[in-house]
Amino acid sequence: MRPFIVANWKMHGLKADMNEVKAIDSAAAKFDHIDVGIGLPATLIHLAAQNAGHAQIGAQDCHQAQQGAHTGCLSAAMLSEAGASFSIVGHSERRADQAETSRLIAQKARSLQNASMGAILCIGEDLATRQSGTALDFVAGQLVESLALADDTSLSPERLTIAYEPIWAIGTGHVPELTDIAAMHSKLRSQLVSSFGPAGDAIRILYGGSVKASNAKDILALKNVNGALVGGASLKAESFVPIIAAA
Ligand code: PGA
Protein backbone atom coordinates (compact mmCIF):
# COMPACT_ATOMS: atom_id res chain seq x y z
CA MET A 1 0.00 0.00 0.00
CA ARG A 2 1.41 3.43 -0.90
CA PRO A 3 1.90 5.55 2.21
CA PHE A 4 -0.15 8.75 2.33
CA ILE A 5 1.44 11.68 4.17
CA VAL A 6 -0.95 14.59 4.50
CA ALA A 7 -0.42 18.13 5.73
CA ASN A 8 -3.30 19.79 7.55
CA TRP A 9 -2.65 23.51 7.54
CA LYS A 10 -5.83 24.33 9.50
CA MET A 11 -6.41 28.12 9.60
CA HIS A 12 -2.86 28.95 8.59
CA GLY A 13 -1.41 30.10 5.32
CA LEU A 14 -1.38 33.10 3.04
CA LYS A 15 -0.07 33.56 -0.50
CA ALA A 16 3.36 34.27 0.98
CA ASP A 17 3.49 30.64 2.14
CA MET A 18 3.39 29.31 -1.41
CA ASN A 19 7.14 28.72 -1.19
CA GLU A 20 6.38 26.04 1.44
CA VAL A 21 3.87 24.40 -0.91
CA LYS A 22 6.46 24.42 -3.68
CA ALA A 23 9.11 22.89 -1.44
CA ILE A 24 6.72 20.17 -0.28
CA ASP A 25 5.80 19.55 -3.91
CA SER A 26 9.46 19.08 -4.80
CA ALA A 27 9.76 16.47 -2.05
CA ALA A 28 6.65 14.73 -3.39
CA ALA A 29 8.39 14.51 -6.78
CA LYS A 30 11.50 13.06 -5.18
CA PHE A 31 9.70 10.46 -3.04
CA ASP A 32 7.45 9.23 -5.82
CA HIS A 33 6.54 5.97 -4.04
CA ILE A 34 4.64 8.06 -1.46
CA ASP A 35 1.40 9.97 -1.90
CA VAL A 36 1.71 13.46 -0.46
CA GLY A 37 -1.32 15.65 0.23
CA ILE A 38 -1.62 19.23 1.45
CA GLY A 39 -4.92 20.17 3.09
CA LEU A 40 -5.08 23.92 2.65
CA PRO A 41 -7.41 26.77 3.53
CA ALA A 42 -9.84 27.06 0.60
CA THR A 43 -8.43 30.46 -0.30
CA LEU A 44 -5.10 28.88 -1.29
CA ILE A 45 -6.34 25.84 -3.20
CA HIS A 46 -6.41 27.37 -6.66
CA LEU A 47 -3.00 28.99 -6.38
CA ALA A 48 -1.44 25.88 -4.83
CA ALA A 49 -2.87 23.65 -7.55
CA GLN A 50 -1.20 25.89 -10.12
CA ASN A 51 2.10 25.59 -8.27
CA ALA A 52 2.07 21.87 -7.46
CA GLY A 53 2.50 19.06 -9.93
CA HIS A 54 3.20 16.13 -7.62
CA ALA A 55 1.55 16.74 -4.26
CA GLN A 56 -2.22 16.40 -4.10
CA ILE A 57 -3.94 19.61 -3.10
CA GLY A 58 -6.88 19.28 -0.75
CA ALA A 59 -9.41 21.09 1.40
CA GLN A 60 -10.27 20.72 5.08
CA ASP A 61 -14.07 20.57 4.90
CA CYS A 62 -16.86 20.45 2.38
CA HIS A 63 -20.63 20.92 2.54
CA GLN A 64 -22.75 17.82 2.20
CA ALA A 65 -25.08 19.30 -0.44
CA GLN A 66 -24.21 19.79 -4.09
CA GLN A 67 -25.43 23.37 -4.10
CA GLY A 68 -28.06 25.55 -2.48
CA ALA A 69 -28.83 28.27 0.03
CA HIS A 70 -25.91 27.63 2.42
CA THR A 71 -24.22 30.97 2.99
CA GLY A 72 -20.49 30.73 3.40
CA CYS A 73 -20.20 27.05 2.52
CA LEU A 74 -18.33 25.31 -0.29
CA SER A 75 -19.45 22.25 -2.25
CA ALA A 76 -17.27 19.39 -3.42
CA ALA A 77 -17.67 20.54 -7.03
CA MET A 78 -16.42 24.02 -6.11
CA LEU A 79 -13.38 22.62 -4.31
CA SER A 80 -12.68 20.25 -7.19
CA GLU A 81 -12.92 23.05 -9.74
CA ALA A 82 -10.49 25.12 -7.66
CA GLY A 83 -7.99 22.26 -7.87
CA ALA A 84 -8.60 20.08 -4.80
CA SER A 85 -8.55 16.33 -5.28
CA PHE A 86 -9.47 15.46 -1.69
CA SER A 87 -10.79 16.97 1.51
CA ILE A 88 -10.41 16.21 5.17
CA VAL A 89 -13.82 15.75 6.86
CA GLY A 90 -14.82 15.29 10.48
CA HIS A 91 -11.67 16.66 12.06
CA SER A 92 -12.12 16.76 15.82
CA GLU A 93 -11.76 20.55 15.77
CA ARG A 94 -14.82 20.74 13.49
CA ARG A 95 -16.68 18.10 15.47
CA ALA A 96 -16.10 20.33 18.53
CA ASP A 97 -16.23 23.89 17.13
CA GLN A 98 -18.99 23.36 14.56
CA ALA A 99 -20.84 20.58 16.41
CA GLU A 100 -20.48 18.21 13.46
CA THR A 101 -21.95 14.77 14.00
CA SER A 102 -20.76 11.47 12.55
CA ARG A 103 -23.96 11.31 10.52
CA LEU A 104 -23.24 14.69 8.91
CA ILE A 105 -19.63 13.72 8.29
CA ALA A 106 -20.72 10.61 6.39
CA GLN A 107 -22.83 12.84 4.14
CA LYS A 108 -19.89 15.16 3.55
CA ALA A 109 -17.66 12.24 2.63
CA ARG A 110 -20.34 10.95 0.27
CA SER A 111 -20.57 14.31 -1.49
CA LEU A 112 -16.80 14.21 -2.03
CA GLN A 113 -16.99 10.69 -3.42
CA ASN A 114 -19.81 11.75 -5.74
CA ALA A 115 -17.50 14.47 -7.08
CA SER A 116 -14.74 11.86 -7.64
CA MET A 117 -12.71 13.34 -4.79
CA GLY A 118 -10.98 11.59 -1.95
CA ALA A 119 -12.29 11.88 1.62
CA ILE A 120 -10.01 11.72 4.65
CA LEU A 121 -12.43 10.91 7.46
CA CYS A 122 -11.15 11.69 10.96
CA ILE A 123 -12.03 9.87 14.17
CA GLY A 124 -10.49 9.75 17.62
CA GLU A 125 -11.18 9.69 21.34
CA ASP A 126 -10.76 12.39 23.98
CA LEU A 127 -8.55 12.03 27.04
CA ALA A 128 -11.35 10.94 29.40
CA THR A 129 -12.29 8.12 27.02
CA ARG A 130 -8.66 7.05 26.72
CA GLN A 131 -8.25 7.06 30.50
CA SER A 132 -11.44 5.09 31.04
CA GLY A 133 -10.00 2.25 28.97
CA THR A 134 -12.81 2.28 26.39
CA ALA A 135 -11.00 4.01 23.51
CA LEU A 136 -10.89 0.99 21.15
CA ASP A 137 -14.62 0.38 21.22
CA PHE A 138 -15.45 4.09 21.24
CA VAL A 139 -13.41 4.87 18.12
CA ALA A 140 -14.57 1.75 16.28
CA GLY A 141 -18.14 2.85 17.01
CA GLN A 142 -17.37 6.35 15.77
CA LEU A 143 -16.03 4.81 12.55
CA VAL A 144 -19.21 2.78 12.01
CA GLU A 145 -21.37 5.87 12.60
CA SER A 146 -19.23 7.97 10.26
CA LEU A 147 -19.60 5.44 7.43
CA ALA A 148 -23.37 5.14 7.66
CA LEU A 149 -25.65 7.13 5.40
CA ALA A 150 -29.26 7.93 6.25
CA ASP A 151 -30.74 5.59 3.63
CA ASP A 152 -29.08 2.59 5.30
CA THR A 153 -26.38 2.53 2.66
CA SER A 154 -22.74 3.08 3.46
CA LEU A 155 -19.97 5.19 2.06
CA SER A 156 -18.00 3.58 -0.72
CA PRO A 157 -14.58 2.19 0.16
CA GLU A 158 -13.30 3.89 -3.00
CA ARG A 159 -11.29 7.07 -2.45
CA LEU A 160 -11.79 6.72 1.30
CA THR A 161 -9.01 7.26 3.83
CA ILE A 162 -9.44 7.04 7.61
CA ALA A 163 -7.39 9.21 9.97
CA TYR A 164 -7.16 8.10 13.60
CA GLU A 165 -6.38 11.18 15.65
CA PRO A 166 -6.62 10.95 19.44
CA ILE A 167 -7.88 14.40 20.43
CA TRP A 168 -5.52 14.58 23.40
CA ALA A 169 -2.54 14.08 21.07
CA ILE A 170 -3.41 16.89 18.66
CA GLY A 171 -1.10 19.85 19.04
CA THR A 172 0.01 18.74 22.51
CA GLY A 173 3.28 16.93 21.88
CA HIS A 174 1.78 13.86 23.61
CA VAL A 175 1.71 10.74 21.48
CA PRO A 176 0.11 7.42 22.50
CA GLU A 177 2.36 4.45 23.19
CA LEU A 178 3.26 2.69 19.95
CA THR A 179 1.46 -0.41 21.19
CA ASP A 180 -1.71 1.65 21.69
CA ILE A 181 -1.49 3.10 18.17
CA ALA A 182 -0.97 -0.39 16.76
CA ALA A 183 -3.90 -1.78 18.75
CA MET A 184 -6.22 0.98 17.53
CA HIS A 185 -5.20 0.62 13.88
CA SER A 186 -5.64 -3.13 14.06
CA LYS A 187 -9.13 -2.66 15.55
CA LEU A 188 -10.02 -0.17 12.80
CA ARG A 189 -8.70 -2.49 10.10
CA SER A 190 -10.94 -5.28 11.41
CA GLN A 191 -13.89 -2.92 11.44
CA LEU A 192 -13.23 -1.77 7.86
CA VAL A 193 -13.03 -5.38 6.67
CA SER A 194 -16.23 -6.22 8.47
CA SER A 195 -17.93 -3.16 6.89
CA PHE A 196 -16.55 -3.51 3.35
CA GLY A 197 -15.18 -7.05 2.99
CA PRO A 198 -11.82 -7.38 1.20
CA ALA A 199 -12.06 -3.74 0.02
CA GLY A 200 -11.61 -2.76 3.66
CA ASP A 201 -8.07 -4.08 3.49
CA ALA A 202 -7.16 -1.52 0.84
CA ILE A 203 -8.33 1.56 2.78
CA ARG A 204 -5.46 3.56 4.19
CA ILE A 205 -5.56 4.32 7.91
CA LEU A 206 -3.48 7.38 8.83
CA TYR A 207 -2.30 8.27 12.30
CA GLY A 208 -2.46 11.93 13.37
CA GLY A 209 -1.57 13.81 16.55
CA SER A 210 1.82 15.41 17.27
CA VAL A 211 3.60 13.58 14.44
CA LYS A 212 7.03 15.05 13.88
CA ALA A 213 10.30 14.03 12.28
CA SER A 214 11.56 12.48 15.53
CA ASN A 215 8.64 10.06 15.99
CA ALA A 216 7.42 9.55 12.42
CA LYS A 217 9.64 6.61 11.57
CA ASP A 218 8.53 4.47 14.52
CA ILE A 219 4.85 5.33 14.07
CA LEU A 220 4.88 4.76 10.30
CA ALA A 221 6.60 1.38 10.74
CA LEU A 222 3.61 0.03 12.69
CA LYS A 223 1.35 -2.51 11.02
CA ASN A 224 -1.83 -0.92 9.64
CA VAL A 225 -0.42 2.60 9.91
CA ASN A 226 -0.53 3.61 6.27
CA GLY A 227 0.44 7.25 6.59
CA ALA A 228 0.12 10.33 8.73
CA LEU A 229 -2.04 13.43 9.05
CA VAL A 230 0.21 16.21 10.27
CA GLY A 231 -0.78 19.60 11.65
CA GLY A 232 1.85 21.82 13.27
CA ALA A 233 4.87 20.14 11.73
CA SER A 234 3.38 20.43 8.23
CA LEU A 235 3.39 24.22 8.01
CA LYS A 236 7.05 24.40 7.07
CA ALA A 237 8.69 22.18 4.50
CA GLU A 238 11.76 21.86 6.70
CA SER A 239 9.75 20.05 9.37
CA PHE A 240 7.32 18.25 7.02
CA VAL A 241 9.69 16.87 4.39
CA PRO A 242 11.58 14.71 6.95
CA ILE A 243 8.23 13.09 7.83
CA ILE A 244 7.72 12.26 4.13
CA ALA A 245 11.26 10.89 4.07
CA ALA A 246 10.54 8.76 7.17
CA ALA A 247 7.77 7.00 5.26
P1 PGA B 1 -0.81 18.16 15.08
O1 PGA B 1 -2.26 18.16 14.40
O2 PGA B 1 0.12 17.40 14.15
O3 PGA B 1 -0.44 19.60 15.21
O4 PGA B 1 -0.96 17.46 16.38
C1 PGA B 1 -2.74 17.03 13.72
C2 PGA B 1 -4.12 17.30 13.20
O5 PGA B 1 -4.92 17.96 13.88
O6 PGA B 1 -4.46 16.85 12.09
Short mmCIF file of N, CA and C and ligand atoms in Angstrom, two decimals, residues 6-8 10 88 91-93 122 165-166 169-174 208-212 229-234, ligand 1:
data_model
loop_
_atom_site.label_atom_id
_atom_site.label_comp_id
_atom_site.label_asym_id
_atom_site.label_seq_id
_atom_site.Cartn_x
_atom_site.Cartn_y
_atom_site.Cartn_z
N VAL A 6 -0.07 13.46 4.79
CA VAL A 6 -0.95 14.59 4.50
C VAL A 6 -0.71 15.73 5.48
N ALA A 7 -0.52 16.91 4.94
CA ALA A 7 -0.42 18.13 5.73
C ALA A 7 -1.82 18.67 6.00
N ASN A 8 -2.05 19.10 7.22
CA ASN A 8 -3.30 19.79 7.55
C ASN A 8 -2.92 21.17 8.06
N LYS A 10 -4.82 23.68 8.64
CA LYS A 10 -5.83 24.33 9.50
C LYS A 10 -6.00 25.79 9.06
N ILE A 88 -10.25 16.74 3.82
CA ILE A 88 -10.41 16.21 5.17
C ILE A 88 -11.87 16.45 5.57
N HIS A 91 -12.77 16.41 11.11
CA HIS A 91 -11.67 16.66 12.06
C HIS A 91 -12.26 16.98 13.43
N SER A 92 -11.57 16.57 14.47
CA SER A 92 -12.12 16.76 15.82
C SER A 92 -12.34 18.24 16.15
N GLU A 93 -11.55 19.12 15.51
CA GLU A 93 -11.76 20.55 15.77
C GLU A 93 -13.10 21.00 15.18
N CYS A 122 -11.88 11.71 9.69
CA CYS A 122 -11.15 11.69 10.96
C CYS A 122 -12.02 11.17 12.10
N GLU A 165 -7.05 10.08 14.95
CA GLU A 165 -6.38 11.18 15.65
C GLU A 165 -6.91 11.29 17.08
N PRO A 166 -6.19 10.75 18.06
CA PRO A 166 -6.62 10.95 19.44
C PRO A 166 -6.61 12.45 19.76
N ALA A 169 -3.88 14.07 21.67
CA ALA A 169 -2.54 14.08 21.07
C ALA A 169 -2.38 15.21 20.06
N ILE A 170 -3.47 15.87 19.71
CA ILE A 170 -3.41 16.89 18.66
C ILE A 170 -2.83 18.19 19.22
N GLY A 171 -1.71 18.58 18.67
CA GLY A 171 -1.10 19.85 19.04
C GLY A 171 -0.54 19.90 20.45
N THR A 172 -0.43 18.75 21.11
CA THR A 172 0.01 18.74 22.51
C THR A 172 1.42 18.24 22.70
N GLY A 173 1.97 17.57 21.70
CA GLY A 173 3.28 16.93 21.88
C GLY A 173 3.17 15.57 22.56
N HIS A 174 1.96 15.19 23.00
CA HIS A 174 1.78 13.86 23.61
C HIS A 174 1.36 12.88 22.53
N GLY A 208 -2.72 10.50 13.21
CA GLY A 208 -2.46 11.93 13.37
C GLY A 208 -2.47 12.32 14.84
N GLY A 209 -1.66 13.32 15.17
CA GLY A 209 -1.57 13.81 16.55
C GLY A 209 -0.11 13.91 16.96
N SER A 210 0.43 15.13 16.86
CA SER A 210 1.82 15.41 17.27
C SER A 210 2.86 14.56 16.53
N VAL A 211 2.57 14.26 15.25
CA VAL A 211 3.60 13.58 14.44
C VAL A 211 4.68 14.60 14.09
N LYS A 212 5.92 14.21 14.29
CA LYS A 212 7.03 15.05 13.88
C LYS A 212 8.17 14.16 13.38
N LEU A 229 -1.40 12.13 9.23
CA LEU A 229 -2.04 13.43 9.05
C LEU A 229 -1.34 14.37 10.03
N VAL A 230 -0.72 15.40 9.49
CA VAL A 230 0.21 16.21 10.27
C VAL A 230 -0.25 17.66 10.31
N GLY A 231 -0.38 18.21 11.50
CA GLY A 231 -0.78 19.60 11.65
C GLY A 231 0.43 20.51 11.77
N GLY A 232 0.81 20.83 13.00
CA GLY A 232 1.85 21.82 13.27
C GLY A 232 3.13 21.63 12.47
N ALA A 233 3.59 20.39 12.40
CA ALA A 233 4.87 20.14 11.73
C ALA A 233 4.76 20.19 10.21
N SER A 234 3.55 20.42 9.70
CA SER A 234 3.38 20.43 8.23
C SER A 234 3.44 21.84 7.63
P1 PGA B 1 -0.81 18.16 15.08
O1 PGA B 1 -2.26 18.16 14.40
O2 PGA B 1 0.12 17.40 14.15
O3 PGA B 1 -0.44 19.60 15.21
O4 PGA B 1 -0.96 17.46 16.38
C1 PGA B 1 -2.74 17.03 13.72
C2 PGA B 1 -4.12 17.30 13.20
O5 PGA B 1 -4.92 17.96 13.88
O6 PGA B 1 -4.46 16.85 12.09
#
